[in-house]
Amino acid sequence: MGLTENLSPTFLSTGNPFLDFFFHIVPDTSPDDLIQRPGLAWAHDPLTTLKLICNLRGALADFGYLKDLPEILYRLLEGSQVRKIAKQEWRNRKRGKRFSWKFKRESEGKSEISEKEEEGVVENLEQLGNLTDKEKARSLRKQREIAKAKRALDRYENDSDYRFLYDCISDAFADLLKWDVKFLASGELNRLSLASKWCPSIDSSYDKCVLLCEGIARRVFPRDCDPEYEILEEAQYDYRIRDRLRKQVLVPLHKALDLPEVYMSANEWNSLPYHRVASVAMNNYKDLFSKHDNERFEEYLEKVRSGQAKIAAGVLPPHEIIGSLKDERWRKSCRASLGANG
Protein backbone atom coordinates (compact mmCIF):
# COMPACT_ATOMS: atom_id res chain seq x y z
CA MET A 1 0.00 0.00 0.00
CA GLY A 2 1.00 3.63 -0.56
CA LEU A 3 -0.47 7.12 -0.88
CA THR A 4 -1.82 9.09 -3.85
CA GLU A 5 -0.91 12.70 -4.63
CA ASN A 6 -3.83 13.75 -2.39
CA LEU A 7 -2.54 11.47 0.42
CA SER A 8 -5.29 8.88 -0.03
CA PRO A 9 -4.44 5.17 0.44
CA THR A 10 -3.79 3.22 -2.74
CA PHE A 11 -2.21 0.00 -3.94
CA LEU A 12 1.29 0.49 -5.35
CA SER A 13 0.74 -2.23 -7.95
CA THR A 14 -2.25 -3.79 -9.70
CA GLY A 15 -0.31 -6.91 -10.55
CA ASN A 16 -0.53 -5.96 -14.24
CA PRO A 17 2.53 -4.14 -15.66
CA PHE A 18 0.40 -2.38 -18.31
CA LEU A 19 -2.08 -0.99 -15.78
CA ASP A 20 0.80 0.07 -13.54
CA PHE A 21 2.38 1.87 -16.51
CA PHE A 22 -0.88 3.58 -17.47
CA PHE A 23 -1.83 4.81 -14.01
CA HIS A 24 1.59 5.56 -12.48
CA ILE A 25 3.46 7.29 -15.32
CA VAL A 26 2.27 10.86 -14.72
CA PRO A 27 3.94 14.31 -14.99
CA ASP A 28 5.61 14.09 -11.56
CA THR A 29 6.75 10.45 -11.81
CA SER A 30 10.26 9.95 -10.45
CA PRO A 31 13.07 9.19 -12.95
CA ASP A 32 13.54 5.73 -11.44
CA ASP A 33 9.88 4.81 -11.94
CA LEU A 34 9.98 6.30 -15.43
CA ILE A 35 12.69 3.79 -16.35
CA GLN A 36 11.50 0.80 -14.34
CA ARG A 37 7.80 0.59 -15.22
CA PRO A 38 8.15 0.74 -19.04
CA GLY A 39 10.91 -1.87 -18.73
CA LEU A 40 8.65 -4.27 -16.86
CA ALA A 41 5.82 -3.70 -19.34
CA TRP A 42 8.15 -4.13 -22.33
CA ALA A 43 9.34 -7.50 -21.02
CA HIS A 44 5.69 -8.55 -20.85
CA ASP A 45 4.64 -7.33 -24.33
CA PRO A 46 6.69 -4.82 -26.38
CA LEU A 47 3.87 -3.89 -28.78
CA THR A 48 1.37 -2.96 -26.05
CA THR A 49 4.10 -1.04 -24.22
CA LEU A 50 4.92 0.90 -27.39
CA LYS A 51 1.25 1.85 -27.71
CA LEU A 52 1.27 3.10 -24.11
CA ILE A 53 4.40 5.15 -24.79
CA CYS A 54 2.74 6.72 -27.82
CA ASN A 55 -0.27 7.49 -25.66
CA LEU A 56 2.05 9.58 -23.48
CA ARG A 57 3.16 11.55 -26.59
CA GLY A 58 6.75 10.80 -25.66
CA ALA A 59 7.94 8.68 -28.57
CA LEU A 60 6.86 9.95 -31.97
CA ALA A 61 6.01 13.46 -33.16
CA ASP A 62 2.88 12.16 -34.91
CA PHE A 63 1.32 11.48 -31.50
CA GLY A 64 0.08 14.25 -29.30
CA TYR A 65 -0.77 17.66 -30.70
CA LEU A 66 0.78 20.98 -31.61
CA LYS A 67 0.09 22.53 -28.22
CA ASP A 68 2.80 20.25 -26.85
CA LEU A 69 5.44 22.40 -28.57
CA PRO A 70 4.77 25.75 -26.83
CA GLU A 71 4.08 23.82 -23.63
CA ILE A 72 7.65 22.48 -23.69
CA LEU A 73 8.99 26.04 -23.94
CA TYR A 74 6.64 27.16 -21.19
CA ARG A 75 7.85 24.48 -18.79
CA LEU A 76 11.48 25.16 -19.60
CA LEU A 77 10.94 28.80 -18.63
CA GLU A 78 8.63 28.34 -15.65
CA GLY A 79 9.90 25.01 -14.30
CA SER A 80 8.73 21.45 -14.74
CA GLN A 81 6.35 21.74 -11.77
CA VAL A 82 4.58 24.88 -13.01
CA ARG A 83 1.25 23.12 -13.62
CA LYS A 84 1.36 21.52 -10.19
CA ILE A 85 2.16 24.90 -8.65
CA ALA A 86 -0.74 26.53 -10.51
CA LYS A 87 -3.06 23.79 -9.30
CA GLN A 88 -1.97 24.37 -5.70
CA GLU A 89 -2.42 28.12 -6.14
CA TRP A 90 -5.95 27.53 -7.42
CA ARG A 91 -6.72 25.30 -4.44
CA ASN A 92 -5.42 27.92 -2.03
CA ARG A 93 -7.56 30.62 -3.64
CA LYS A 94 -10.58 28.35 -3.45
CA ARG A 95 -9.93 27.84 0.26
CA GLY A 96 -9.44 31.57 0.77
CA LYS A 97 -5.74 31.24 1.55
CA ARG A 98 -3.06 33.65 0.45
CA PHE A 99 -0.63 32.04 -1.97
CA SER A 100 2.99 31.87 -0.82
CA TRP A 101 6.01 32.16 -3.08
CA LYS A 102 7.70 29.83 -0.60
CA PHE A 103 5.65 26.92 -1.91
CA LYS A 104 7.02 27.57 -5.39
CA ARG A 105 10.61 27.44 -4.17
CA GLU A 106 9.97 24.26 -2.18
CA SER A 107 8.15 22.57 -5.05
CA GLU A 108 10.61 23.39 -7.79
CA GLY A 109 13.80 24.28 -5.99
CA LYS A 110 13.34 27.76 -7.42
CA SER A 111 10.46 30.18 -7.66
CA GLU A 112 8.52 31.10 -10.78
CA ILE A 113 10.17 34.50 -10.48
CA SER A 114 13.60 34.98 -8.95
CA GLU A 115 13.99 36.14 -5.37
CA LYS A 116 15.34 39.47 -6.65
CA GLU A 117 12.24 39.91 -8.81
CA GLU A 118 10.04 38.92 -5.87
CA GLU A 119 11.65 41.53 -3.66
CA GLY A 120 11.10 44.09 -6.41
CA VAL A 121 7.42 43.24 -6.61
CA VAL A 122 7.00 43.56 -2.85
CA GLU A 123 8.92 46.86 -2.82
CA ASN A 124 6.78 48.22 -5.64
CA LEU A 125 3.67 47.10 -3.79
CA GLU A 126 4.70 49.26 -0.82
CA GLN A 127 5.31 52.21 -3.15
CA LEU A 128 1.86 52.07 -4.75
CA GLY A 129 0.54 54.24 -1.95
CA ASN A 130 -3.15 55.02 -1.93
CA LEU A 131 -4.12 53.22 -5.10
CA THR A 132 -7.19 51.03 -4.94
CA ASP A 133 -6.75 47.27 -4.63
CA LYS A 134 -7.82 46.88 -8.26
CA GLU A 135 -5.25 49.42 -9.43
CA LYS A 136 -2.53 47.77 -7.34
CA ALA A 137 -3.37 44.35 -8.79
CA ARG A 138 -3.25 45.75 -12.32
CA SER A 139 0.12 47.39 -11.68
CA LEU A 140 1.64 44.28 -10.14
CA ARG A 141 0.29 42.09 -12.93
CA LYS A 142 1.97 44.37 -15.47
CA GLN A 143 5.26 44.20 -13.57
CA ARG A 144 5.15 40.41 -13.53
CA GLU A 145 4.39 40.32 -17.25
CA ILE A 146 7.43 42.48 -17.93
CA ALA A 147 9.58 40.24 -15.71
CA LYS A 148 8.40 37.12 -17.57
CA ALA A 149 9.10 38.68 -20.97
CA LYS A 150 12.58 39.73 -19.85
CA ARG A 151 13.27 36.24 -18.55
CA ALA A 152 12.18 34.71 -21.88
CA LEU A 153 14.45 37.08 -23.83
CA ASP A 154 17.40 36.41 -21.52
CA ARG A 155 16.94 32.66 -21.92
CA TYR A 156 16.78 32.98 -25.71
CA GLU A 157 19.92 35.11 -25.88
CA ASN A 158 22.03 33.12 -23.40
CA ASP A 159 20.93 29.49 -23.84
CA SER A 160 21.82 28.09 -27.27
CA ASP A 161 19.84 24.86 -26.73
CA TYR A 162 16.70 26.79 -25.78
CA ARG A 163 17.21 29.17 -28.71
CA PHE A 164 17.50 26.23 -31.13
CA LEU A 165 14.27 24.68 -29.78
CA TYR A 166 12.43 28.02 -29.87
CA ASP A 167 13.51 28.61 -33.48
CA CYS A 168 12.50 25.09 -34.57
CA ILE A 169 9.05 25.43 -32.99
CA SER A 170 8.57 28.87 -34.55
CA ASP A 171 9.60 27.45 -37.94
CA ALA A 172 7.16 24.54 -37.59
CA PHE A 173 4.19 26.78 -36.80
CA ALA A 174 5.13 29.35 -39.45
CA ASP A 175 5.47 26.71 -42.19
CA LEU A 176 2.12 25.14 -41.34
CA LEU A 177 0.37 28.51 -41.19
CA LYS A 178 1.78 29.59 -44.56
CA TRP A 179 0.56 26.36 -46.14
CA ASP A 180 -2.83 26.77 -44.46
CA VAL A 181 -3.22 30.27 -45.90
CA LYS A 182 -2.58 28.82 -49.38
CA PHE A 183 -5.07 26.00 -48.80
CA LEU A 184 -7.65 28.50 -47.58
CA ALA A 185 -7.16 30.69 -50.64
CA SER A 186 -7.59 27.69 -52.97
CA GLY A 187 -10.64 26.38 -51.12
CA GLU A 188 -8.88 23.18 -49.98
CA LEU A 189 -10.31 23.35 -46.46
CA ASN A 190 -9.90 19.62 -45.91
CA ARG A 191 -6.12 20.12 -45.98
CA LEU A 192 -6.00 22.72 -43.19
CA SER A 193 -3.87 21.83 -40.19
CA LEU A 194 -4.67 22.81 -36.60
CA ALA A 195 -1.68 25.15 -36.36
CA SER A 196 -3.91 28.21 -36.06
CA LYS A 197 -5.82 26.59 -33.21
CA TRP A 198 -2.76 25.80 -31.14
CA CYS A 199 -0.70 28.86 -31.99
CA PRO A 200 -0.73 30.86 -28.72
CA SER A 201 -3.24 33.68 -28.89
CA ILE A 202 -1.53 37.05 -29.25
CA ASP A 203 -1.19 38.81 -25.88
CA SER A 204 -2.53 35.75 -24.05
CA SER A 205 -0.88 34.75 -20.78
CA TYR A 206 0.76 31.91 -22.69
CA ASP A 207 2.27 34.23 -25.28
CA LYS A 208 3.37 36.81 -22.73
CA CYS A 209 5.47 34.16 -21.04
CA VAL A 210 6.94 32.38 -24.10
CA LEU A 211 6.88 35.26 -26.66
CA LEU A 212 6.25 32.68 -29.38
CA CYS A 213 3.89 34.78 -31.51
CA GLU A 214 6.71 37.20 -32.28
CA GLY A 215 8.94 34.36 -33.51
CA ILE A 216 6.16 32.94 -35.68
CA ALA A 217 5.14 36.34 -37.07
CA ARG A 218 8.75 37.16 -38.03
CA ARG A 219 8.87 33.99 -40.12
CA VAL A 220 5.48 34.45 -41.75
CA PHE A 221 6.12 38.14 -42.48
CA PRO A 222 9.90 38.70 -42.71
CA ARG A 223 11.18 42.23 -43.23
CA ASP A 224 11.92 41.65 -46.90
CA CYS A 225 8.30 40.73 -47.69
CA ASP A 226 7.21 44.37 -47.49
CA PRO A 227 9.33 47.47 -48.27
CA GLU A 228 7.67 49.34 -45.41
CA TYR A 229 9.04 46.87 -42.87
CA GLU A 230 12.64 47.58 -43.79
CA ILE A 231 12.53 51.14 -42.42
CA LEU A 232 10.65 50.35 -39.20
CA GLU A 233 12.26 50.15 -35.79
CA GLU A 234 12.16 46.75 -34.09
CA ALA A 235 9.25 47.58 -31.79
CA GLN A 236 7.14 48.98 -34.64
CA TYR A 237 7.97 46.02 -36.86
CA ASP A 238 7.02 43.53 -34.12
CA TYR A 239 3.70 45.28 -33.52
CA ARG A 240 2.85 45.38 -37.24
CA ILE A 241 3.57 41.74 -37.97
CA ARG A 242 1.87 40.42 -34.82
CA ASP A 243 -1.24 42.37 -35.68
CA ARG A 244 -1.05 41.16 -39.27
CA LEU A 245 -0.62 37.57 -38.10
CA ARG A 246 -3.79 37.85 -36.06
CA LYS A 247 -5.92 39.61 -38.68
CA GLN A 248 -4.74 37.98 -41.90
CA VAL A 249 -3.81 34.49 -40.72
CA LEU A 250 -5.23 33.34 -37.40
CA VAL A 251 -8.71 34.89 -37.56
CA PRO A 252 -9.55 33.65 -41.10
CA LEU A 253 -8.21 30.17 -40.32
CA HIS A 254 -10.13 29.97 -37.05
CA LYS A 255 -13.29 30.86 -38.95
CA ALA A 256 -12.59 28.26 -41.63
CA LEU A 257 -12.02 25.55 -39.01
CA ASP A 258 -15.30 26.38 -37.25
CA LEU A 259 -13.58 26.24 -33.87
CA PRO A 260 -16.08 26.40 -30.98
CA GLU A 261 -13.87 28.94 -29.17
CA VAL A 262 -14.51 31.44 -31.98
CA TYR A 263 -18.27 31.32 -31.43
CA MET A 264 -17.90 31.23 -27.65
CA SER A 265 -15.66 34.30 -27.45
CA ALA A 266 -18.01 36.19 -29.78
CA ASN A 267 -21.01 35.10 -27.67
CA GLU A 268 -22.58 33.53 -30.78
CA TRP A 269 -23.77 30.39 -29.04
CA ASN A 270 -26.81 29.97 -31.25
CA SER A 271 -24.58 29.64 -34.33
CA LEU A 272 -22.14 27.11 -32.88
CA PRO A 273 -21.87 23.98 -35.13
CA TYR A 274 -21.93 21.14 -32.59
CA HIS A 275 -21.23 18.51 -35.25
CA ARG A 276 -17.81 20.12 -35.82
CA VAL A 277 -16.78 20.16 -32.15
CA ALA A 278 -13.93 17.75 -31.39
CA SER A 279 -14.39 15.13 -28.68
CA VAL A 280 -12.13 16.68 -26.05
CA ALA A 281 -13.63 20.15 -26.59
CA MET A 282 -17.13 18.68 -26.41
CA ASN A 283 -16.29 17.01 -23.11
CA ASN A 284 -14.71 20.20 -21.71
CA TYR A 285 -17.40 22.63 -22.86
CA LYS A 286 -20.61 20.59 -22.52
CA ASP A 287 -21.67 22.41 -19.35
CA LEU A 288 -21.14 25.79 -21.03
CA PHE A 289 -23.13 24.63 -24.06
CA SER A 290 -25.99 23.67 -21.75
CA LYS A 291 -25.81 26.97 -19.92
CA HIS A 292 -25.74 29.30 -22.93
CA ASP A 293 -27.51 27.28 -25.64
CA ASN A 294 -29.44 24.59 -23.82
CA GLU A 295 -32.27 24.12 -26.34
CA ARG A 296 -30.03 23.65 -29.39
CA PHE A 297 -27.51 21.54 -27.47
CA GLU A 298 -30.23 19.23 -26.13
CA GLU A 299 -31.60 18.93 -29.66
CA TYR A 300 -28.14 17.94 -30.89
CA LEU A 301 -27.72 15.34 -28.11
CA GLU A 302 -31.10 13.87 -28.98
CA LYS A 303 -29.99 13.51 -32.60
CA VAL A 304 -26.87 11.71 -31.38
CA ARG A 305 -28.96 9.35 -29.26
CA SER A 306 -31.22 8.60 -32.21
CA GLY A 307 -28.27 8.00 -34.56
CA GLN A 308 -28.86 11.12 -36.70
CA ALA A 309 -25.63 12.78 -35.52
CA LYS A 310 -22.32 11.73 -33.98
CA ILE A 311 -19.92 12.78 -31.24
CA ALA A 312 -16.29 11.92 -31.87
CA ALA A 313 -16.09 10.21 -28.47
CA GLY A 314 -13.61 7.62 -29.68
CA VAL A 315 -10.71 10.09 -29.25
CA LEU A 316 -11.36 10.52 -25.52
CA PRO A 317 -9.02 8.53 -23.27
CA PRO A 318 -10.66 5.83 -21.11
CA HIS A 319 -10.56 7.75 -17.83
CA GLU A 320 -12.42 10.71 -19.35
CA ILE A 321 -15.09 8.46 -20.86
CA ILE A 322 -15.54 6.77 -17.46
CA GLY A 323 -15.61 10.14 -15.71
CA SER A 324 -18.41 11.32 -17.97
CA LEU A 325 -20.67 8.45 -16.89
CA LYS A 326 -21.97 10.52 -13.97
CA ASP A 327 -23.79 12.70 -16.51
CA GLU A 328 -26.73 10.56 -17.64
CA ARG A 329 -27.53 12.38 -20.89
CA TRP A 330 -23.82 12.55 -21.81
CA ARG A 331 -23.48 8.84 -21.03
CA LYS A 332 -26.34 7.96 -23.36
CA SER A 333 -25.03 10.21 -26.13
CA CYS A 334 -21.48 8.81 -25.94
CA ARG A 335 -22.80 5.26 -25.87
CA ALA A 336 -24.92 5.93 -28.95
CA SER A 337 -22.05 7.62 -30.78
CA LEU A 338 -19.56 4.87 -29.92
CA GLY A 339 -22.08 2.29 -31.04
CA ALA A 340 -22.59 4.10 -34.34
CA ASN A 341 -18.83 4.18 -34.88
CA GLY A 342 -18.48 0.48 -34.12
XYZ file of C-alpha atoms in Angstrom:
342
model
C 0.000 0.000 0.000
C 1.001 3.626 -0.560
C -0.466 7.122 -0.881
C -1.821 9.087 -3.850
C -0.906 12.704 -4.627
C -3.833 13.747 -2.390
C -2.541 11.470 0.422
C -5.295 8.885 -0.030
C -4.445 5.173 0.441
C -3.791 3.224 -2.743
C -2.214 0.000 -3.935
C 1.292 0.486 -5.354
C 0.745 -2.234 -7.949
C -2.248 -3.790 -9.697
C -0.311 -6.907 -10.551
C -0.534 -5.965 -14.239
C 2.527 -4.143 -15.658
C 0.402 -2.382 -18.314
C -2.078 -0.993 -15.780
C 0.801 0.071 -13.539
C 2.384 1.869 -16.507
C -0.878 3.583 -17.474
C -1.827 4.813 -14.006
C 1.593 5.559 -12.478
C 3.459 7.286 -15.318
C 2.274 10.863 -14.724
C 3.938 14.308 -14.990
C 5.611 14.090 -11.563
C 6.750 10.451 -11.812
C 10.258 9.950 -10.450
C 13.065 9.191 -12.954
C 13.542 5.730 -11.442
C 9.881 4.807 -11.945
C 9.975 6.298 -15.434
C 12.687 3.789 -16.348
C 11.500 0.797 -14.340
C 7.801 0.586 -15.219
C 8.153 0.743 -19.038
C 10.912 -1.866 -18.726
C 8.648 -4.273 -16.864
C 5.822 -3.701 -19.341
C 8.152 -4.125 -22.330
C 9.342 -7.500 -21.017
C 5.686 -8.551 -20.846
C 4.639 -7.332 -24.329
C 6.686 -4.821 -26.378
C 3.866 -3.886 -28.783
C 1.370 -2.961 -26.052
C 4.100 -1.043 -24.221
C 4.916 0.897 -27.387
C 1.248 1.853 -27.711
C 1.268 3.099 -24.115
C 4.402 5.149 -24.789
C 2.737 6.715 -27.825
C -0.272 7.487 -25.657
C 2.050 9.579 -23.476
C 3.158 11.547 -26.593
C 6.751 10.802 -25.657
C 7.941 8.678 -28.574
C 6.856 9.949 -31.973
C 6.015 13.458 -33.163
C 2.880 12.164 -34.908
C 1.320 11.476 -31.504
C 0.081 14.249 -29.298
C -0.773 17.660 -30.697
C 0.776 20.981 -31.607
C 0.085 22.526 -28.221
C 2.801 20.253 -26.846
C 5.436 22.398 -28.570
C 4.772 25.754 -26.832
C 4.083 23.817 -23.633
C 7.652 22.480 -23.687
C 8.987 26.044 -23.944
C 6.636 27.164 -21.190
C 7.854 24.478 -18.792
C 11.476 25.163 -19.600
C 10.939 28.799 -18.632
C 8.634 28.338 -15.649
C 9.904 25.014 -14.302
C 8.727 21.450 -14.745
C 6.351 21.743 -11.768
C 4.577 24.877 -13.014
C 1.255 23.116 -13.617
C 1.364 21.523 -10.187
C 2.156 24.897 -8.651
C -0.740 26.533 -10.507
C -3.060 23.789 -9.300
C -1.971 24.372 -5.700
C -2.417 28.120 -6.139
C -5.955 27.533 -7.422
C -6.724 25.300 -4.439
C -5.425 27.923 -2.034
C -7.562 30.622 -3.644
C -10.578 28.346 -3.452
C -9.929 27.842 0.256
C -9.437 31.568 0.775
C -5.743 31.242 1.549
C -3.062 33.653 0.452
C -0.633 32.038 -1.972
C 2.991 31.870 -0.821
C 6.010 32.165 -3.082
C 7.703 29.827 -0.597
C 5.650 26.923 -1.911
C 7.022 27.570 -5.386
C 10.609 27.442 -4.170
C 9.973 24.257 -2.179
C 8.154 22.572 -5.052
C 10.611 23.388 -7.788
C 13.800 24.278 -5.988
C 13.340 27.763 -7.419
C 10.460 30.182 -7.663
C 8.519 31.103 -10.775
C 10.174 34.502 -10.483
C 13.603 34.983 -8.951
C 13.989 36.138 -5.366
C 15.340 39.472 -6.646
C 12.242 39.912 -8.810
C 10.037 38.916 -5.867
C 11.652 41.535 -3.663
C 11.104 44.095 -6.414
C 7.422 43.241 -6.612
C 6.998 43.564 -2.848
C 8.920 46.860 -2.819
C 6.784 48.218 -5.635
C 3.669 47.104 -3.794
C 4.703 49.257 -0.825
C 5.314 52.207 -3.150
C 1.864 52.068 -4.748
C 0.542 54.238 -1.947
C -3.155 55.022 -1.932
C -4.117 53.217 -5.105
C -7.190 51.028 -4.944
C -6.751 47.269 -4.630
C -7.821 46.881 -8.256
C -5.246 49.417 -9.430
C -2.532 47.768 -7.340
C -3.374 44.352 -8.789
C -3.245 45.754 -12.321
C 0.118 47.393 -11.684
C 1.642 44.277 -10.144
C 0.286 42.094 -12.933
C 1.971 44.365 -15.472
C 5.261 44.198 -13.569
C 5.155 40.414 -13.526
C 4.389 40.315 -17.248
C 7.434 42.480 -17.927
C 9.579 40.245 -15.709
C 8.399 37.125 -17.575
C 9.099 38.677 -20.968
C 12.580 39.725 -19.847
C 13.273 36.236 -18.553
C 12.182 34.710 -21.880
C 14.447 37.078 -23.826
C 17.399 36.406 -21.524
C 16.940 32.664 -21.918
C 16.780 32.981 -25.707
C 19.917 35.111 -25.877
C 22.026 33.120 -23.405
C 20.926 29.494 -23.840
C 21.816 28.091 -27.267
C 19.838 24.864 -26.728
C 16.699 26.789 -25.778
C 17.209 29.171 -28.715
C 17.498 26.228 -31.126
C 14.274 24.679 -29.781
C 12.428 28.016 -29.866
C 13.505 28.612 -33.480
C 12.497 25.094 -34.566
C 9.053 25.432 -32.986
C 8.575 28.872 -34.551
C 9.598 27.447 -37.937
C 7.163 24.541 -37.591
C 4.187 26.784 -36.795
C 5.129 29.349 -39.453
C 5.475 26.709 -42.192
C 2.120 25.141 -41.336
C 0.369 28.508 -41.192
C 1.780 29.586 -44.564
C 0.562 26.360 -46.141
C -2.834 26.767 -44.459
C -3.218 30.271 -45.899
C -2.579 28.822 -49.378
C -5.072 25.997 -48.803
C -7.655 28.503 -47.576
C -7.164 30.685 -50.645
C -7.594 27.689 -52.970
C -10.639 26.378 -51.124
C -8.881 23.179 -49.978
C -10.307 23.348 -46.455
C -9.903 19.617 -45.910
C -6.121 20.117 -45.982
C -5.996 22.717 -43.193
C -3.869 21.830 -40.190
C -4.671 22.814 -36.603
C -1.676 25.150 -36.364
C -3.913 28.208 -36.063
C -5.825 26.594 -33.210
C -2.756 25.796 -31.138
C -0.698 28.860 -31.995
C -0.728 30.857 -28.723
C -3.236 33.683 -28.893
C -1.526 37.051 -29.246
C -1.189 38.814 -25.877
C -2.533 35.754 -24.053
C -0.876 34.750 -20.776
C 0.760 31.905 -22.690
C 2.272 34.228 -25.278
C 3.367 36.809 -22.728
C 5.472 34.156 -21.037
C 6.944 32.382 -24.095
C 6.878 35.256 -26.657
C 6.253 32.681 -29.379
C 3.888 34.782 -31.506
C 6.706 37.199 -32.283
C 8.939 34.364 -33.507
C 6.157 32.944 -35.680
C 5.143 36.342 -37.066
C 8.746 37.162 -38.027
C 8.875 33.995 -40.116
C 5.477 34.455 -41.749
C 6.118 38.139 -42.484
C 9.901 38.705 -42.708
C 11.177 42.230 -43.233
C 11.924 41.654 -46.902
C 8.301 40.730 -47.687
C 7.206 44.365 -47.490
C 9.333 47.471 -48.274
C 7.674 49.340 -45.410
C 9.036 46.870 -42.868
C 12.641 47.579 -43.794
C 12.534 51.140 -42.420
C 10.652 50.355 -39.204
C 12.265 50.146 -35.791
C 12.164 46.746 -34.094
C 9.250 47.580 -31.786
C 7.143 48.979 -34.636
C 7.968 46.021 -36.856
C 7.020 43.534 -34.124
C 3.704 45.283 -33.519
C 2.847 45.383 -37.236
C 3.566 41.737 -37.969
C 1.874 40.415 -34.819
C -1.244 42.369 -35.676
C -1.050 41.161 -39.265
C -0.618 37.566 -38.099
C -3.788 37.854 -36.057
C -5.917 39.611 -38.684
C -4.739 37.975 -41.901
C -3.812 34.486 -40.718
C -5.230 33.342 -37.402
C -8.708 34.893 -37.556
C -9.546 33.648 -41.098
C -8.209 30.169 -40.321
C -10.130 29.974 -37.054
C -13.291 30.857 -38.950
C -12.587 28.262 -41.633
C -12.016 25.548 -39.007
C -15.298 26.383 -37.252
C -13.575 26.244 -33.873
C -16.076 26.397 -30.982
C -13.869 28.941 -29.169
C -14.511 31.444 -31.981
C -18.268 31.315 -31.427
C -17.898 31.230 -27.648
C -15.657 34.296 -27.451
C -18.014 36.189 -29.779
C -21.008 35.100 -27.668
C -22.576 33.533 -30.780
C -23.774 30.386 -29.044
C -26.807 29.967 -31.248
C -24.576 29.641 -34.331
C -22.141 27.112 -32.881
C -21.874 23.982 -35.128
C -21.927 21.143 -32.592
C -21.233 18.512 -35.252
C -17.807 20.121 -35.820
C -16.777 20.162 -32.145
C -13.928 17.749 -31.392
C -14.388 15.128 -28.680
C -12.131 16.684 -26.049
C -13.629 20.146 -26.593
C -17.130 18.678 -26.408
C -16.293 17.011 -23.108
C -14.712 20.202 -21.710
C -17.402 22.627 -22.860
C -20.607 20.588 -22.521
C -21.671 22.414 -19.346
C -21.136 25.789 -21.034
C -23.129 24.625 -24.059
C -25.991 23.668 -21.752
C -25.808 26.969 -19.917
C -25.738 29.295 -22.931
C -27.511 27.281 -25.639
C -29.439 24.591 -23.822
C -32.273 24.123 -26.341
C -30.028 23.650 -29.388
C -27.510 21.544 -27.467
C -30.230 19.230 -26.129
C -31.596 18.929 -29.656
C -28.138 17.937 -30.889
C -27.716 15.337 -28.111
C -31.104 13.875 -28.982
C -29.990 13.505 -32.603
C -26.871 11.708 -31.375
C -28.959 9.347 -29.259
C -31.220 8.597 -32.214
C -28.267 8.003 -34.562
C -28.860 11.115 -36.704
C -25.632 12.782 -35.517
C -22.324 11.726 -33.975
C -19.921 12.784 -31.236
C -16.288 11.919 -31.872
C -16.090 10.209 -28.474
C -13.606 7.621 -29.683
C -10.713 10.089 -29.246
C -11.363 10.523 -25.525
C -9.016 8.526 -23.268
C -10.663 5.825 -21.111
C -10.556 7.746 -17.825
C -12.421 10.713 -19.346
C -15.095 8.458 -20.857
C -15.537 6.772 -17.463
C -15.607 10.138 -15.709
C -18.411 11.317 -17.974
C -20.675 8.450 -16.885
C -21.973 10.521 -13.969
C -23.795 12.700 -16.514
C -26.726 10.565 -17.638
C -27.531 12.380 -20.891
C -23.825 12.554 -21.810
C -23.482 8.836 -21.028
C -26.344 7.962 -23.363
C -25.026 10.210 -26.129
C -21.477 8.814 -25.940
C -22.799 5.262 -25.871
C -24.923 5.929 -28.949
C -22.048 7.624 -30.775
C -19.556 4.865 -29.924
C -22.084 2.288 -31.042
C -22.591 4.099 -34.345
C -18.832 4.182 -34.877
C -18.479 0.484 -34.121
